[in-house]
Tab-separated table of C-alpha atoms in Angstrom:
chain	number	residue	atom	x	y	z
A	1	MET	CA	-18.524	18.933	70.947
A	2	ILE	CA	-19.508	15.934	72.347
A	3	ARG	CA	-22.767	13.945	72.440
A	4	GLU	CA	-23.963	10.916	74.039
A	5	PHE	CA	-27.189	8.681	73.110
A	6	ILE	CA	-28.110	5.776	75.010
A	7	ASN	CA	-29.650	2.566	73.902
A	8	HIS	CA	-29.243	4.235	70.019
A	9	ASP	CA	-30.280	2.838	67.074
A	10	ILE	CA	-27.417	2.563	64.551
A	11	ARG	CA	-29.508	1.151	61.644
A	12	ASP	CA	-28.451	4.320	59.723
A	13	LEU	CA	-24.793	4.236	60.919
A	14	ASN	CA	-24.141	0.994	59.230
A	15	SER	CA	-24.692	0.885	55.393
A	16	PHE	CA	-25.998	-2.657	55.720
A	17	HIS	CA	-28.479	-0.892	57.505
A	18	VAL	CA	-29.227	-4.250	59.855
A	19	GLU	CA	-31.291	-3.323	62.725
A	20	GLN	CA	-29.466	-3.311	65.675
A	21	LYS	CA	-28.666	-1.008	68.619
A	22	CYS	CA	-25.770	0.009	70.641
A	23	ASN	CA	-25.911	0.451	74.611
A	24	ARG	CA	-24.185	3.645	73.986
A	25	LEU	CA	-23.224	6.411	71.287
A	26	ILE	CA	-20.458	9.261	71.803
A	27	THR	CA	-19.468	11.815	68.757
A	28	PHE	CA	-16.432	13.984	69.329
A	29	GLU	CA	-15.252	16.633	67.192
A	30	ARG	CA	-11.827	17.767	68.640
A	31	ALA	CA	-8.941	15.205	68.706
A	32	GLU	CA	-8.479	16.999	72.709
A	33	GLU	CA	-12.366	15.563	73.595
A	34	LEU	CA	-11.143	12.436	73.754
A	35	ASP	CA	-9.059	13.167	76.859
A	36	GLU	CA	-12.816	14.027	78.688
A	37	ILE	CA	-14.283	10.709	76.917
A	38	PHE	CA	-11.297	8.431	78.295
A	39	ALA	CA	-10.718	9.787	81.629
A	40	ASP	CA	-13.394	7.650	83.075
A	41	ARG	CA	-12.438	4.416	80.589
A	42	ALA	CA	-14.507	1.987	82.934
A	43	SER	CA	-17.404	3.682	82.344
A	44	LEU	CA	-17.308	3.024	78.392
A	45	GLY	CA	-17.409	-0.827	78.701
A	46	GLU	CA	-16.606	-2.550	75.276
A	47	TRP	CA	-15.629	-0.029	72.583
A	48	TYR	CA	-15.134	0.477	69.375
A	49	THR	CA	-14.570	3.057	66.665
A	50	LEU	CA	-17.572	3.552	64.128
A	51	GLY	CA	-16.689	5.881	61.131
A	52	GLY	CA	-19.036	6.213	58.024
A	53	GLY	CA	-19.977	2.402	59.075
A	54	ASN	CA	-19.357	1.664	55.494
A	55	ASN	CA	-17.180	-1.629	55.933
A	56	ILE	CA	-19.099	-3.213	59.010
A	57	LEU	CA	-21.306	-5.641	59.519
A	58	PHE	CA	-23.099	-5.968	62.788
A	59	THR	CA	-24.604	-9.139	63.601
A	60	LYS	CA	-25.988	-8.285	66.923
A	61	ASP	CA	-26.658	-5.466	69.459
A	62	PHE	CA	-23.446	-3.891	70.524
A	63	GLN	CA	-23.046	-3.960	74.245
A	64	GLY	CA	-20.688	-1.222	74.721
A	65	THR	CA	-19.845	2.534	73.076
A	66	LEU	CA	-19.739	3.140	69.751
A	67	ILE	CA	-17.157	6.177	69.415
A	68	HIS	CA	-17.830	8.267	66.314
A	69	PRO	CA	-15.165	10.858	65.185
A	70	ALA	CA	-17.604	13.661	63.627
A	71	GLY	CA	-14.708	16.642	63.321
A	72	LYS	CA	-14.635	18.022	59.625
A	73	GLY	CA	-12.115	19.946	57.617
A	74	ILE	CA	-9.191	20.248	55.344
A	75	ALA	CA	-6.081	22.127	56.362
A	76	ILE	CA	-2.865	23.103	54.154
A	77	VAL	CA	0.073	22.013	56.106
A	78	GLY	CA	3.321	21.811	53.772
A	79	GLU	CA	4.006	22.683	50.285
A	80	ASP	CA	6.630	22.626	47.853
A	81	GLU	CA	7.051	23.283	44.314
A	82	THR	CA	5.866	19.935	43.422
A	83	SER	CA	3.411	18.897	46.241
A	84	LEU	CA	1.065	19.664	48.651
A	85	THR	CA	0.057	18.365	52.306
A	86	ILE	CA	-3.089	18.541	53.420
A	87	GLU	CA	-4.401	17.511	56.877
A	88	VAL	CA	-7.829	16.262	56.767
A	89	GLN	CA	-10.173	15.555	60.097
A	90	ALA	CA	-11.367	11.878	60.753
A	91	GLY	CA	-15.157	12.857	60.330
A	92	GLU	CA	-14.675	13.973	56.715
A	93	GLU	CA	-16.424	12.349	54.162
A	94	TRP	CA	-13.649	10.789	51.519
A	95	ASP	CA	-15.119	11.434	48.626
A	96	ASP	CA	-15.289	15.015	49.543
A	97	MET	CA	-11.654	15.189	49.955
A	98	VAL	CA	-11.095	13.364	46.582
A	99	ALA	CA	-13.141	16.221	45.005
A	100	TRP	CA	-11.275	18.906	46.936
A	101	CYS	CA	-8.193	17.656	45.937
A	102	VAL	CA	-9.475	17.416	41.997
A	103	GLU	CA	-10.579	20.814	42.385
A	104	HIS	CA	-7.314	22.176	43.303
A	105	GLU	CA	-5.392	19.814	40.933
A	106	LEU	CA	-3.762	17.622	43.178
A	107	TRP	CA	-2.672	14.519	41.812
A	108	GLY	CA	-3.098	10.959	43.726
A	109	ALA	CA	-6.867	10.658	45.061
A	110	GLU	CA	-8.448	10.719	42.367
A	111	ASN	CA	-8.842	7.006	41.456
A	112	LEU	CA	-10.241	6.908	44.396
A	113	SER	CA	-13.210	8.357	44.011
A	114	LEU	CA	-16.711	7.763	45.196
A	115	ILE	CA	-15.479	5.309	47.899
A	116	PRO	CA	-17.715	5.825	50.408
A	117	GLY	CA	-16.063	5.920	54.353
A	118	THR	CA	-14.594	8.766	56.332
A	119	VAL	CA	-10.927	9.954	56.105
A	120	GLY	CA	-10.291	8.554	59.530
A	121	ALA	CA	-11.417	5.021	58.524
A	122	SER	CA	-9.125	5.172	55.241
A	123	PRO	CA	-5.923	4.100	57.225
A	124	VAL	CA	-7.415	1.375	58.796
A	125	GLN	CA	-8.053	-0.743	55.855
A	126	ASN	CA	-5.355	1.048	53.282
A	127	ILE	CA	-8.596	1.957	51.023
A	128	GLY	CA	-7.700	1.041	47.793
A	129	ALA	CA	-9.271	0.556	44.108
A	130	TYR	CA	-8.530	0.875	40.202
A	131	GLY	CA	-4.494	0.586	40.723
A	132	ALA	CA	-4.408	2.863	43.631
A	133	GLU	CA	-4.334	2.622	47.748
A	134	ALA	CA	-4.797	5.305	50.818
A	135	LYS	CA	-1.154	4.682	51.762
A	136	ASP	CA	0.084	5.707	48.276
A	137	ILE	CA	-0.716	9.396	49.351
A	138	ILE	CA	-0.859	8.930	53.521
A	139	SER	CA	2.137	11.178	54.835
A	140	ARG	CA	0.981	10.761	58.169
A	141	VAL	CA	-1.818	9.625	60.547
A	142	HIS	CA	-2.546	11.332	63.911
A	143	LEU	CA	-4.148	9.012	66.928
A	144	PHE	CA	-5.259	9.050	69.951
A	145	ASP	CA	-3.665	5.799	71.975
A	146	THR	CA	-6.183	4.916	74.602
A	147	THR	CA	-4.267	2.228	76.196
A	148	GLU	CA	-2.072	5.520	77.457
A	149	CYS	CA	-4.352	8.562	76.678
A	150	ARG	CA	-2.107	10.557	74.867
A	151	HIS	CA	-1.999	11.985	71.336
A	152	LEU	CA	0.312	10.597	69.121
A	153	SER	CA	1.214	10.393	65.247
A	154	LEU	CA	2.758	7.695	63.057
A	155	SER	CA	4.826	7.992	59.819
A	156	CYS	CA	3.105	6.298	56.532
A	157	LYS	CA	6.051	3.553	57.026
A	158	GLU	CA	5.116	3.091	60.640
A	159	CYS	CA	1.909	2.494	59.472
A	160	ARG	CA	2.887	-0.764	58.010
A	161	PHE	CA	0.437	-0.642	55.193
A	162	ALA	CA	-0.485	-3.744	53.416
A	163	TYR	CA	-3.009	-4.979	51.028
A	164	ARG	CA	-6.273	-3.884	52.751
A	165	ASP	CA	-4.044	-3.710	55.747
A	166	SER	CA	-2.410	-1.705	58.273
A	167	ILE	CA	-0.607	-1.812	61.612
A	168	PHE	CA	-4.296	-0.428	62.821
A	169	LYS	CA	-5.740	-3.858	62.259
A	170	GLN	CA	-2.729	-5.703	63.750
A	171	GLU	CA	-1.000	-4.574	66.881
A	172	LEU	CA	-3.107	-1.484	67.683
A	173	ARG	CA	-6.559	-3.115	66.596
A	174	GLY	CA	-8.513	-1.751	69.475
A	175	LYS	CA	-6.259	0.323	71.034
A	176	THR	CA	-6.004	4.044	69.383
A	177	ILE	CA	-8.629	6.119	67.031
A	178	ILE	CA	-7.585	8.446	64.434
A	179	THR	CA	-8.368	11.990	64.704
A	180	SER	CA	-7.175	12.908	61.352
A	181	VAL	CA	-4.806	12.271	58.189
A	182	GLU	CA	-2.190	13.974	56.310
A	183	PHE	CA	-2.171	13.471	53.019
A	184	THR	CA	0.864	14.434	50.069
A	185	LEU	CA	-0.633	15.057	46.768
A	186	SER	CA	1.483	16.019	43.433
A	187	LYS	CA	1.487	19.195	41.559
A	188	ILE	CA	2.858	17.230	39.051
A	189	ALA	CA	0.371	15.304	36.343
A	190	GLN	CA	0.748	11.266	37.266
A	191	PRO	CA	-2.337	9.948	35.637
A	192	ASN	CA	-2.827	6.233	36.708
A	193	LEU	CA	-4.552	4.239	33.965
A	194	HIS	CA	-3.457	1.016	34.121
A	195	TYR	CA	-6.219	-0.897	35.586
A	196	GLY	CA	-9.173	-2.695	34.048
A	197	ASP	CA	-11.374	-0.435	31.705
A	198	VAL	CA	-10.026	2.637	33.280
A	199	CYS	CA	-7.453	4.122	30.221
A	200	GLN	CA	-10.862	3.486	27.831
A	201	LYS	CA	-13.303	5.362	29.653
A	202	VAL	CA	-11.085	8.375	30.387
A	203	GLU	CA	-10.077	8.546	26.503
A	204	GLU	CA	-13.858	8.561	25.814
A	205	LEU	CA	-14.219	11.887	28.417
A	206	GLY	CA	-10.964	13.424	26.137
A	207	GLY	CA	-8.248	12.432	27.792
A	208	PRO	CA	-6.054	12.284	31.281
A	209	THR	CA	-7.370	15.548	33.053
A	210	LEU	CA	-7.871	15.308	36.681
A	211	LYS	CA	-11.781	15.646	36.015
A	212	ASN	CA	-11.981	13.328	33.747
A	213	ILE	CA	-10.340	10.857	35.459
A	214	ARG	CA	-12.560	11.089	38.259
A	215	GLN	CA	-15.332	11.075	36.336
A	216	ALA	CA	-14.621	8.163	34.477
A	217	ILE	CA	-13.982	6.170	37.569
A	218	CYS	CA	-17.379	7.397	38.867
A	219	SER	CA	-18.936	6.264	36.023
A	220	ILE	CA	-17.443	3.029	36.335
A	221	ARG	CA	-18.060	2.840	39.940
A	222	ASN	CA	-21.924	3.697	39.652
A	223	ALA	CA	-22.354	1.181	36.923
A	224	LYS	CA	-21.286	-1.894	39.151
A	225	LEU	CA	-22.107	-0.999	42.804
A	226	PRO	CA	-25.131	-0.312	44.230
A	227	ASP	CA	-26.093	2.893	46.203
A	228	THR	CA	-25.656	2.246	49.801
A	229	LYS	CA	-28.638	4.398	50.277
A	230	VAL	CA	-30.881	2.579	48.507
A	231	LEU	CA	-29.601	-1.014	48.910
A	232	GLY	CA	-27.422	-2.191	51.980
A	233	ASN	CA	-24.325	-2.977	51.248
A	234	ALA	CA	-20.602	-2.689	52.261
A	235	GLY	CA	-19.090	-2.545	48.954
A	236	SER	CA	-16.562	-5.034	48.217
A	237	PHE	CA	-17.389	-7.714	51.010
A	238	PHE	CA	-14.502	-9.786	49.724
A	239	LYS	CA	-10.462	-9.565	49.506
A	240	ASN	CA	-9.109	-10.292	46.645
A	241	PRO	CA	-6.971	-13.484	47.161
A	242	ILE	CA	-3.462	-13.448	46.878
A	243	VAL	CA	-1.741	-17.197	45.664
A	244	GLU	CA	1.361	-18.151	44.919
A	245	LYS	CA	2.426	-17.586	41.006
A	246	GLY	CA	3.065	-20.714	40.370
A	247	VAL	CA	-1.162	-21.539	40.960
A	248	ALA	CA	-1.908	-18.102	39.379
A	249	ASP	CA	-0.344	-19.203	36.186
A	250	THR	CA	-1.690	-22.996	36.354
A	251	MET	CA	-5.375	-21.007	36.913
A	252	LYS	CA	-4.741	-18.746	33.947
A	253	ALA	CA	-3.697	-21.134	31.467
A	254	GLU	CA	-6.762	-23.254	32.369
A	255	HIS	CA	-9.341	-20.096	32.391
A	256	PRO	CA	-7.393	-17.226	30.136
A	257	GLU	CA	-9.959	-15.110	30.094
A	258	MET	CA	-8.914	-14.842	33.875
A	259	PRO	CA	-7.777	-11.317	35.469
A	260	LEU	CA	-4.960	-11.523	36.577
A	261	TYR	CA	-2.421	-8.691	38.766
A	262	PRO	CA	0.572	-8.566	40.442
A	263	ALA	CA	0.916	-8.932	43.836
A	264	ALA	CA	3.102	-6.465	45.976
A	265	VAL	CA	4.827	-9.674	47.211
A	266	ALA	CA	7.400	-10.951	45.316
A	267	GLU	CA	6.645	-14.676	43.519
A	268	LYS	CA	3.251	-14.101	44.162
A	269	SER	CA	-0.206	-12.633	41.929
A	270	LYS	CA	-3.519	-11.528	43.075
A	271	LEU	CA	-6.895	-12.435	41.642
A	272	ALA	CA	-9.977	-10.994	41.207
A	273	ALA	CA	-12.470	-12.306	43.822
A	274	GLY	CA	-15.485	-10.714	42.044
A	275	TRP	CA	-14.389	-12.712	38.996
A	276	LEU	CA	-14.205	-16.400	41.044
A	277	ILE	CA	-17.658	-15.424	42.568
A	278	ASP	CA	-19.235	-15.061	39.348
A	279	GLN	CA	-17.401	-18.083	37.368
A	280	ALA	CA	-18.655	-19.830	40.930
A	281	GLY	CA	-22.443	-19.225	39.688
A	282	MET	CA	-23.046	-16.997	42.533
A	283	LYS	CA	-23.314	-13.659	41.017
A	284	GLY	CA	-27.091	-12.494	41.209
A	285	TYR	CA	-27.374	-15.344	43.307
A	286	ARG	CA	-30.552	-14.660	46.088
A	287	ASN	CA	-31.572	-16.585	49.169
A	288	GLY	CA	-34.111	-14.122	51.014
A	289	LYS	CA	-33.580	-11.168	52.167
A	290	VAL	CA	-29.919	-11.119	50.902
A	291	GLY	CA	-27.952	-11.816	47.950
A	292	VAL	CA	-25.000	-11.184	45.994
A	293	HIS	CA	-25.229	-8.471	43.753
A	294	ASP	CA	-26.521	-8.775	39.933
A	295	ARG	CA	-23.916	-6.493	38.390
A	296	GLN	CA	-20.965	-6.820	41.349
A	297	ALA	CA	-19.977	-10.318	42.319
A	298	LEU	CA	-18.184	-8.793	45.382
A	299	VAL	CA	-20.823	-7.086	46.668
A	300	LEU	CA	-23.222	-8.912	49.425
A	301	VAL	CA	-26.748	-7.009	49.660
A	302	ASN	CA	-29.247	-6.600	52.131
A	303	TYR	CA	-32.862	-6.268	50.347
A	304	GLY	CA	-34.107	-5.425	53.078
A	305	GLY	CA	-35.036	-6.372	56.622
A	306	ALA	CA	-31.975	-8.575	56.491
A	307	SER	CA	-29.529	-9.815	59.817
A	308	GLY	CA	-26.454	-9.528	60.055
A	309	GLY	CA	-26.783	-13.625	60.494
A	310	GLU	CA	-28.004	-14.398	57.164
A	311	VAL	CA	-25.410	-11.652	55.528
A	312	ILE	CA	-22.887	-13.960	57.415
A	313	GLU	CA	-24.612	-17.141	56.000
A	314	LEU	CA	-24.277	-15.981	52.833
A	315	SER	CA	-20.738	-15.235	52.344
A	316	ARG	CA	-20.104	-18.684	53.926
A	317	GLU	CA	-21.815	-20.099	50.875
A	318	VAL	CA	-20.476	-17.774	48.445
A	319	GLN	CA	-17.103	-18.635	49.664
A	320	ARG	CA	-17.542	-22.766	49.660
A	321	ARG	CA	-18.877	-22.364	46.137
A	322	VAL	CA	-15.511	-20.825	45.091
A	323	LYS	CA	-13.412	-22.966	46.990
A	324	GLU	CA	-15.205	-25.563	45.622
A	325	CYS	CA	-14.890	-24.502	41.993
A	326	PHE	CA	-11.152	-23.224	42.235
A	327	GLY	CA	-9.551	-24.712	45.578
A	328	ILE	CA	-8.942	-20.812	46.500
A	329	GLU	CA	-9.974	-19.517	49.736
A	330	ILE	CA	-11.598	-16.240	49.603
A	331	GLU	CA	-11.745	-13.665	52.909
A	332	PRO	CA	-13.937	-10.995	53.764
A	333	GLU	CA	-12.752	-7.302	53.602
A	334	VAL	CA	-15.734	-6.282	56.087
A	335	ASN	CA	-15.153	-6.260	59.767
A	336	ILE	CA	-17.946	-8.146	61.433
A	337	LEU	CA	-19.089	-7.514	64.861
């Protein structure tokens, strides 16, 4: 079903809860409905796909059309002795999908528990946490090409996933709308416990079962991250910077306690942006209605009534302090409109 709203307040459609409006909001449930929506493309004006609103910061009213995938559902589309493939509609909540996988004893999604947002948004950002990324389980992405008004799909390889990046943020940015995603999960136990304190927490719960791993991840996230329903935020605001291995080794020698992770790119390493922000003295920093969370320095928060512009000013101050202390530039992970 297609639904349309004019001059719509989008405060509850973005996890920062900034008070902005859009000229027009259109929601749809079935992929075929996009044919009708884009039949009169000119009437849409500027448009943008809005999923769960958990990785976006509005800095002004949106003078155009926000298109919101609202379709939900999980269907089994393939199976063999060792794996099972499901197709999940774009409007399905990501964590509901993870819970479904764990309940059905399917491995691969559990480390991505409690990440806010919808399934349709997951390939765009190649969401990741605790040593896992969406690309590890995505097998195919179904989408609508708004340029040629046709439905097509891309394999995992064709999506060109990278750290917090994909073809949907590059060549296909603003040209496609994701309608559903296929995930291939393993029937064989494949615990991934090498990131941070996940292993210790899982052992405390009784060992590496799917339910214990999910419970451990949820517990860790709840202890560190604020609930978006209570405190406006978009989760991790900054990407972990990728630097030359030599730079990372020099920093590690100067700061032995600094977290350091291998990067997917040869001769490069990944630094922990949260640690850099903390060491730069910004953890718990507050300026009026905005601030850096006191338990997780990666998270910028709206304490109530802040504008997107105020959040941006805070982010620039954080970037400046980190650059001043370490000579490292950190980039926003959040989409800014």
